[in-house]
Coordinates of C-alpha atoms in Angstrom, one line a residue:
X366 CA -90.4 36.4 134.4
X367 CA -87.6 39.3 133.7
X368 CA -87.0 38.7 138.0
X369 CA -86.1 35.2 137.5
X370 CA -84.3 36.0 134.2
X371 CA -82.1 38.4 136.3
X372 CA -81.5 36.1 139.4
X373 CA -81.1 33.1 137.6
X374 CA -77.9 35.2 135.2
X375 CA -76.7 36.6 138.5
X376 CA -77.0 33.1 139.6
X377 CA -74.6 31.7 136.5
X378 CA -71.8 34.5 136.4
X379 CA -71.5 34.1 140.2
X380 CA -71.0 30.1 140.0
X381 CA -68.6 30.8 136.9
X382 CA -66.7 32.8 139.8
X383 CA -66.6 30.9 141.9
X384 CA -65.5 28.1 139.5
X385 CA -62.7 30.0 137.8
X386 CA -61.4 30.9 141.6
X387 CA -61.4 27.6 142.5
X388 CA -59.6 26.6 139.3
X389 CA -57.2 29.2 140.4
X390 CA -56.4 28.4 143.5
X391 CA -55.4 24.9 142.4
X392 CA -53.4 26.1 139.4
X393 CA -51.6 28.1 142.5
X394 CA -51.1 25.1 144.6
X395 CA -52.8 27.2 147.5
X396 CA -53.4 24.6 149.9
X397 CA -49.8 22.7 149.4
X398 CA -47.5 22.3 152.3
X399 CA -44.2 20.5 151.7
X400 CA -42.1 18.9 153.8
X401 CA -38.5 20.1 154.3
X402 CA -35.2 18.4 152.3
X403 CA -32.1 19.9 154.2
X404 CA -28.6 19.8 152.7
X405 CA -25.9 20.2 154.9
X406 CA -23.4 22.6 153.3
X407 CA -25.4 25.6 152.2
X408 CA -25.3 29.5 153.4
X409 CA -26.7 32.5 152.3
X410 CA -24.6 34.6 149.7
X411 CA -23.6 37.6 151.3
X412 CA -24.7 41.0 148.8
X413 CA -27.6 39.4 147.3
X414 CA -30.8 40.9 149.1
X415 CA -33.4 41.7 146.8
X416 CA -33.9 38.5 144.2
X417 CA -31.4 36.5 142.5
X418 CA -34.5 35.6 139.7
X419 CA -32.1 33.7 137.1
X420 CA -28.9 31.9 136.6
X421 CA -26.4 30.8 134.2
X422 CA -23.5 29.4 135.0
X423 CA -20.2 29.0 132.0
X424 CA -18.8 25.9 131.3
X425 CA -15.4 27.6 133.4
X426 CA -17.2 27.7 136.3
X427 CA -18.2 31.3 136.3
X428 CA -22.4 32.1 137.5
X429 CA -24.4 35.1 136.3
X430 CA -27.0 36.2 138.8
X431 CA -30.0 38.6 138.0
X432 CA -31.2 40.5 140.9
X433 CA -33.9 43.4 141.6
X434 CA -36.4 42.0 139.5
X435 CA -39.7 44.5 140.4
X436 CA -42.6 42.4 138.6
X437 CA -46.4 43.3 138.7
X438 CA -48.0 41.6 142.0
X439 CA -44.9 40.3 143.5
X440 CA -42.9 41.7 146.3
X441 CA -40.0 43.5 146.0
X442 CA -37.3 44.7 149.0
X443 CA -35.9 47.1 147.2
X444 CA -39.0 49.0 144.9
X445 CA -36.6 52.0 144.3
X446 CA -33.1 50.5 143.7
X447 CA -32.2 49.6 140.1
X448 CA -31.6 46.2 139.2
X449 CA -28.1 44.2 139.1
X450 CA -26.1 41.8 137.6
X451 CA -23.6 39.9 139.7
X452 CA -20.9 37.7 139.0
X453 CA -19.5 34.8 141.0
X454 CA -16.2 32.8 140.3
X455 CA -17.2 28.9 141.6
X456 CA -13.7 27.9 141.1
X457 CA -12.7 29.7 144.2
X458 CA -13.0 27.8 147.6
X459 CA -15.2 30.2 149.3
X460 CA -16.7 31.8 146.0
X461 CA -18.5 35.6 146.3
X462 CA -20.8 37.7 144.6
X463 CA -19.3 40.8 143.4
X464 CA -21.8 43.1 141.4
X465 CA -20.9 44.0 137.5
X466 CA -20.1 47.4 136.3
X467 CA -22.1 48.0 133.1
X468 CA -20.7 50.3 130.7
X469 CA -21.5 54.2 130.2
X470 CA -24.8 54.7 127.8
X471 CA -27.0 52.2 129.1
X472 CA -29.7 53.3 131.7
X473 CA -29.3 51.7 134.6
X474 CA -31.9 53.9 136.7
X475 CA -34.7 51.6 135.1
X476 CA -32.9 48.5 134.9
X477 CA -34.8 45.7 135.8
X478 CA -33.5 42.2 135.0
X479 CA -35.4 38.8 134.8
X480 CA -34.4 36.0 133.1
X481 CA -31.2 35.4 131.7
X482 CA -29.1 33.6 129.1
X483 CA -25.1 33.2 128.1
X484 CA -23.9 32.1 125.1
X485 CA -20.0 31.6 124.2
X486 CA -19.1 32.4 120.1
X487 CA -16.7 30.3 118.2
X488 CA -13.8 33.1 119.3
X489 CA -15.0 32.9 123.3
X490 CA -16.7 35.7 123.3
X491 CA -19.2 35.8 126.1
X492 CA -22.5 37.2 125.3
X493 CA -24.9 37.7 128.2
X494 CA -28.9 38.1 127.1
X495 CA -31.2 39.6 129.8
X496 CA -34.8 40.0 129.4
X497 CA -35.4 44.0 131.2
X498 CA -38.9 45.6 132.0
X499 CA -37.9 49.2 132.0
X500 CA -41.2 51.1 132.8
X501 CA -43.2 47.6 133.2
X502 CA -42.2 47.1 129.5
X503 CA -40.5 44.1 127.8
X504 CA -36.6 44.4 126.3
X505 CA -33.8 42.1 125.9
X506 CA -30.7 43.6 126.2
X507 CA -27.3 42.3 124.9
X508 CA -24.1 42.3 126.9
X509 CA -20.5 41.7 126.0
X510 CA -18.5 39.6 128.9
X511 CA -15.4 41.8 129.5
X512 CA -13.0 39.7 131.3
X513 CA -10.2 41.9 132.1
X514 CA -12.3 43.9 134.9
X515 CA -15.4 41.3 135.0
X516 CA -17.6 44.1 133.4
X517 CA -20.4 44.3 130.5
X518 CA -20.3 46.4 127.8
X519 CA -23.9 47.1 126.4
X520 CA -24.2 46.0 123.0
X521 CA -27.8 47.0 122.1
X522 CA -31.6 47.0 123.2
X523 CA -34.4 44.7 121.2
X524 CA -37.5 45.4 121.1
X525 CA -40.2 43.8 118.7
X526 CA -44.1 43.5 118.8
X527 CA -43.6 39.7 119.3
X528 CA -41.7 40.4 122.5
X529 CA -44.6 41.6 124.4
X530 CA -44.3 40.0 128.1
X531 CA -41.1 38.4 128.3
X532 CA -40.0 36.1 131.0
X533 CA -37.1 34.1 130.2
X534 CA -34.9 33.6 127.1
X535 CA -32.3 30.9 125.6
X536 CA -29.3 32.3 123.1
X537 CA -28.9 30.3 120.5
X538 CA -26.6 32.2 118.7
X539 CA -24.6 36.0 119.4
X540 CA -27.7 37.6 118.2
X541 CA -30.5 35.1 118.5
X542 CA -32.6 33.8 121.2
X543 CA -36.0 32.0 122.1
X544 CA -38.2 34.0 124.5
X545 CA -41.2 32.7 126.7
X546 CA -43.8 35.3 127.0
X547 CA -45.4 34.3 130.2
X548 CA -48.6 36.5 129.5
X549 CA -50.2 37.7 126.3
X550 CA -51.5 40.9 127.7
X551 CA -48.8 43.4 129.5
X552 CA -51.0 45.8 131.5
X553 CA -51.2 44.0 135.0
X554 CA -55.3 44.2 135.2
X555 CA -55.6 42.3 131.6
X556 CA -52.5 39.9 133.1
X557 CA -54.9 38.9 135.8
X558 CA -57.8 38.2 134.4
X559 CA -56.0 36.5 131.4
X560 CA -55.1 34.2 134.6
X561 CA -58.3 33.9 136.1
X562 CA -60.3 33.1 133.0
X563 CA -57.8 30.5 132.4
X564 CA -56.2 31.3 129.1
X565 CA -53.9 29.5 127.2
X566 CA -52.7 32.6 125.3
X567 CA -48.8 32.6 126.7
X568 CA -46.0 31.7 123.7
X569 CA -42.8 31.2 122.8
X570 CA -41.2 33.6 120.3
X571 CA -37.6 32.7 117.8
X572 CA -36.0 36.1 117.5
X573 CA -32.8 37.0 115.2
X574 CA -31.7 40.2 113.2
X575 CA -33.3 38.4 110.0
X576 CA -36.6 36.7 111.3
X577 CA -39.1 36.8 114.3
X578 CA -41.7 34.7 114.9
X579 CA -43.8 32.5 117.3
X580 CA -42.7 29.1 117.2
X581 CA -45.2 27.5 120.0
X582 CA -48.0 28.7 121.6
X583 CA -51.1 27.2 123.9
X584 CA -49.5 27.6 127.1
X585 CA -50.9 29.0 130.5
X586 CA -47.7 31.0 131.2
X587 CA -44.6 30.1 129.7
X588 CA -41.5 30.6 131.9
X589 CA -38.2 29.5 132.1
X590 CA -37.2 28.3 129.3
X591 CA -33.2 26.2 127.7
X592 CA -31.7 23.8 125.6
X593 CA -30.3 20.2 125.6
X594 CA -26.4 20.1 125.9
X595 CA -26.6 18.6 122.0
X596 CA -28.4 21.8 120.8
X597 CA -31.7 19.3 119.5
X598 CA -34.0 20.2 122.3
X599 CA -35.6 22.9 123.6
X600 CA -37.0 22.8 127.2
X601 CA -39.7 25.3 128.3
X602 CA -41.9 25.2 132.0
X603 CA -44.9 26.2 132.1
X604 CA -45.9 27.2 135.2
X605 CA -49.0 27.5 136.0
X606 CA -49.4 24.2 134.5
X607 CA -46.8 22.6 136.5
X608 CA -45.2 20.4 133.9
X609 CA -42.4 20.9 131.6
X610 CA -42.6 20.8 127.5
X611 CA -39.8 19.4 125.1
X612 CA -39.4 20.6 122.0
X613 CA -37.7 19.4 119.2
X614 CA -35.3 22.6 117.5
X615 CA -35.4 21.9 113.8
X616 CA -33.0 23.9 110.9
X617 CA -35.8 26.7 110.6
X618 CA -35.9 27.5 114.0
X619 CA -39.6 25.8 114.3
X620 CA -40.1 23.8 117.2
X621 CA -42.4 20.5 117.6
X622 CA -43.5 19.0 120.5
X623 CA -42.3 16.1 122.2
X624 CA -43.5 15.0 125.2
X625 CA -44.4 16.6 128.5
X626 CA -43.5 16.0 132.0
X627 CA -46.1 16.9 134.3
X628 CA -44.8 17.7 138.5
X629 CA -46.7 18.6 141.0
X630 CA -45.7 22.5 141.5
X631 CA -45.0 25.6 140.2
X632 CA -42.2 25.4 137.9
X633 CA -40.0 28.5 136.8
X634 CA -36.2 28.7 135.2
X635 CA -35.2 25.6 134.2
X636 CA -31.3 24.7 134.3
X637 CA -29.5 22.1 131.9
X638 CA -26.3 20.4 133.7
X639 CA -24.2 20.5 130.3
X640 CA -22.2 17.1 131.7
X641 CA -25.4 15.4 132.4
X642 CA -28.2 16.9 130.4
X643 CA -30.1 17.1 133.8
X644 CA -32.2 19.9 134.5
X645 CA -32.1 21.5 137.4
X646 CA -35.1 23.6 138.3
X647 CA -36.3 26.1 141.6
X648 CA -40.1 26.1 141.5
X649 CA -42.5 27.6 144.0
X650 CA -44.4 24.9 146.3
X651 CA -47.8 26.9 146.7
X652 CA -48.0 30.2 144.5
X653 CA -50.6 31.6 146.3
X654 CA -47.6 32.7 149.0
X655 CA -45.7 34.1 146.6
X656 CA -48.5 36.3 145.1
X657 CA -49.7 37.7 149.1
X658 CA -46.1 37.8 150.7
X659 CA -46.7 37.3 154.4
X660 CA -43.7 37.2 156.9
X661 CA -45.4 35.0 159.0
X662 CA -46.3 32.6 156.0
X663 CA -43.5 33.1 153.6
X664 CA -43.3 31.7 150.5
X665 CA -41.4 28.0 150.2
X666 CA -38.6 26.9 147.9
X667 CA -38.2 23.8 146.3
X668 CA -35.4 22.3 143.9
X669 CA -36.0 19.4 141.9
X670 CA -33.4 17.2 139.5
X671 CA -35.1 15.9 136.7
X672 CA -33.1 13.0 135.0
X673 CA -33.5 11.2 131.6
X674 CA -36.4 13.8 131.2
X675 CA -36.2 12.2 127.3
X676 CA -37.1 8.6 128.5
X677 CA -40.3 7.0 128.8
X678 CA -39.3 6.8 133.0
X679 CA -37.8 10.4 133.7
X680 CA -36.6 10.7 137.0
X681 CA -37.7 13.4 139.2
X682 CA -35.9 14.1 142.7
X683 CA -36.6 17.0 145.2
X684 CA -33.3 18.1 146.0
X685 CA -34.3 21.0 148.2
X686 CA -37.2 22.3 150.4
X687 CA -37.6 24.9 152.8
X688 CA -41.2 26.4 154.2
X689 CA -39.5 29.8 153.7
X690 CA -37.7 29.8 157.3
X691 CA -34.5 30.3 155.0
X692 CA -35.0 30.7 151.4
X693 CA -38.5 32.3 150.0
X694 CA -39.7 32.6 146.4
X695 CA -37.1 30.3 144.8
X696 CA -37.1 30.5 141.2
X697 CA -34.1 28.7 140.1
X698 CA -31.5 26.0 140.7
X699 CA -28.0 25.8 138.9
X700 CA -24.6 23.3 139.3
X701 CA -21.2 23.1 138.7
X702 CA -18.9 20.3 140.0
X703 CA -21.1 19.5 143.0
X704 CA -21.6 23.3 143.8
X705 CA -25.6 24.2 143.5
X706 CA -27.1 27.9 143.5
X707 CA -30.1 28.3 144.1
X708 CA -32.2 31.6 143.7
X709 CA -35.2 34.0 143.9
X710 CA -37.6 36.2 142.8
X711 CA -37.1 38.6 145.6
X712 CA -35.4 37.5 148.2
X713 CA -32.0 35.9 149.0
X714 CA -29.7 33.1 147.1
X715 CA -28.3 30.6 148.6
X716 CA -25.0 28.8 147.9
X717 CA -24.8 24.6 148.4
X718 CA -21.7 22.3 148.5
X719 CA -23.6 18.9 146.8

């Protein structure tokens, strides 16, 4: 009798493995192929070699670009070079990445940007927010825009127990921000298996000097996340669930849901065309290439357009696909006057002419 107890438990955890892998695998998208969208006036930007994770782009025309981003399980071309900001002017005819000197004090040695955010103060002040994982830990640090010599001048670090696995962020203010935490654990082992059991433990978190909290929760991994050009709406991806949340912003800072657009792949920073209120978003066909980089089967990229997301008919269009041949890992998608970046989690960014 205790022999058949024993088999028949061995029996149940090794079908509940089996189960949860193959729940994983499709939350990855492991078996997708997609079929390529070309655009005819694109090429590589020239500097950018290890990532160009996020973008944000000012209503002048000027693009922020994280790069370097060294995240547990992914691949990185450049393990021991700190991260970098760069800046690119898209006003210009042939625009260029030029990287941005950060002022003395801040340690750049374990910088190691991810997501990003701007936000423009009544004066025009530029404030740049950019979540860092110094020592696989979770910061957001503040940057003044210095126009004079295209530079940032550090402005201080935050760190809160809320903040635990930060992905992405949103300013809403010189100060204050909403954060996705795409995990609830930070420790890589506990990051998988909060994956492979499936746990809907990933949040989103309101920070400001006077009040943190979490203001949604119950996602698979929260990732990119921004608002609506009239401030009302807050747009967050979760990606591992391949759809896209809206949330309604209210005076306390709460958020409510909406609606949710579900998509059929991997979904990461999210862009918000401030003429249009389009989003604009790089996502990642199959995630199971990203996870095991192989040079022979790289990881695609994929932009989509999502129109009218508010409607009962959103309108979803695949801008941009590529097995990998050219652009691998993308993670995000950003326009200005019919000029598209798009970029990556580790590899290289590539500039469009719509």
């Amino acid at each position: 009798m205790g022999k058949l107890l024993a088999v028949a438990l061995v029996g149940i955890a090794a079908a509940l493995v089996v189960e949860r892998l193959l729940t994983l695998r499709n939350r990855l998208n492991a078996s997708r192929e997609i079929a390529p969208v070309t655009l005819p006036n694109c090429q590589l930007i020239k500097g950018i070699e290890s990532g160009s994770e996020d973008i944000d782009i000012l209503p002048n025309g000027l693009a922020f670009i994280s790069s370097g981003l060294k995240y547990p399980g992914i691949k990185s071309f450049a393990p021991d070079k700190p991260g970098e900001i760069f800046l690119m002017d898209l006003n210009e005819d042939n625009p260029r990445a030029v990287e941005m000197r950060i002022s003395r004090g801040f340690d750049l040695a374990s910088f190691n940007p991810h997501g990003i955010s701007t936000y423009v103060d009544k004066d025009d002040t530029v404030y740049l927010f950019v979540v860092n994982h110094p020592h696989q830990k979770s910061t957001v640090e503040l940057f003044k825009y210095v126009e004079d010599d295209n530079s940032l001048v550090h402005l201080k670090t935050i760190q809160h127990d809320l903040l635990t696995s930060v992905n992405d962020v949103v300013a809403v203010g010189p100060d204050s921000f909403y954060a996705t935490n795409d995990h609830y654990f930070s420790d890589f082992i506990l990051m998988f298996l909060e994956m492979f059991l499936g746990l809907t433990w990933s949040n989103v978190v309101y920070y400001s000097p006077k009040e943190v909290k979490e203001v949604a929760a119950g996602f698979y991994s929260a990732n990119g996340i921004n608002i609506s050009p009239d401030r009302k709406f807050i747009y967050i991806a979760d990606i591992l669930d391949h759809n896209v949340h809206v949330m309604e912003k209210h005076a306390n800072w709460n958020l409510t849901h909406v609606k949710k657009l579900q998509l059929d792949t991997l979904v990461d920073n999210l862009s918000v065309e401030p003429s249009t209120g389009d989003i604009w978003t790089g996502c990642h066909p199959n995630g199971m290439k990203l996870l095991y980089h192989d040079l022979e089967n790289p990881a695609a990229s994929e932009v989509l357009r999502i129109q009218n997301i508010l409607s009962e008919e959103p309108v979803v269009t695949r801008v941009y696909a590529d097995n990998g041949s050219v652009l691998q890992g993308s993670s995000v998608a950003s326009v200005y006057k019919g000029k598209l970046l798009i970029g990556t989690v580790f590899h290289r960014a590539l500039y469009c002419e719509l």
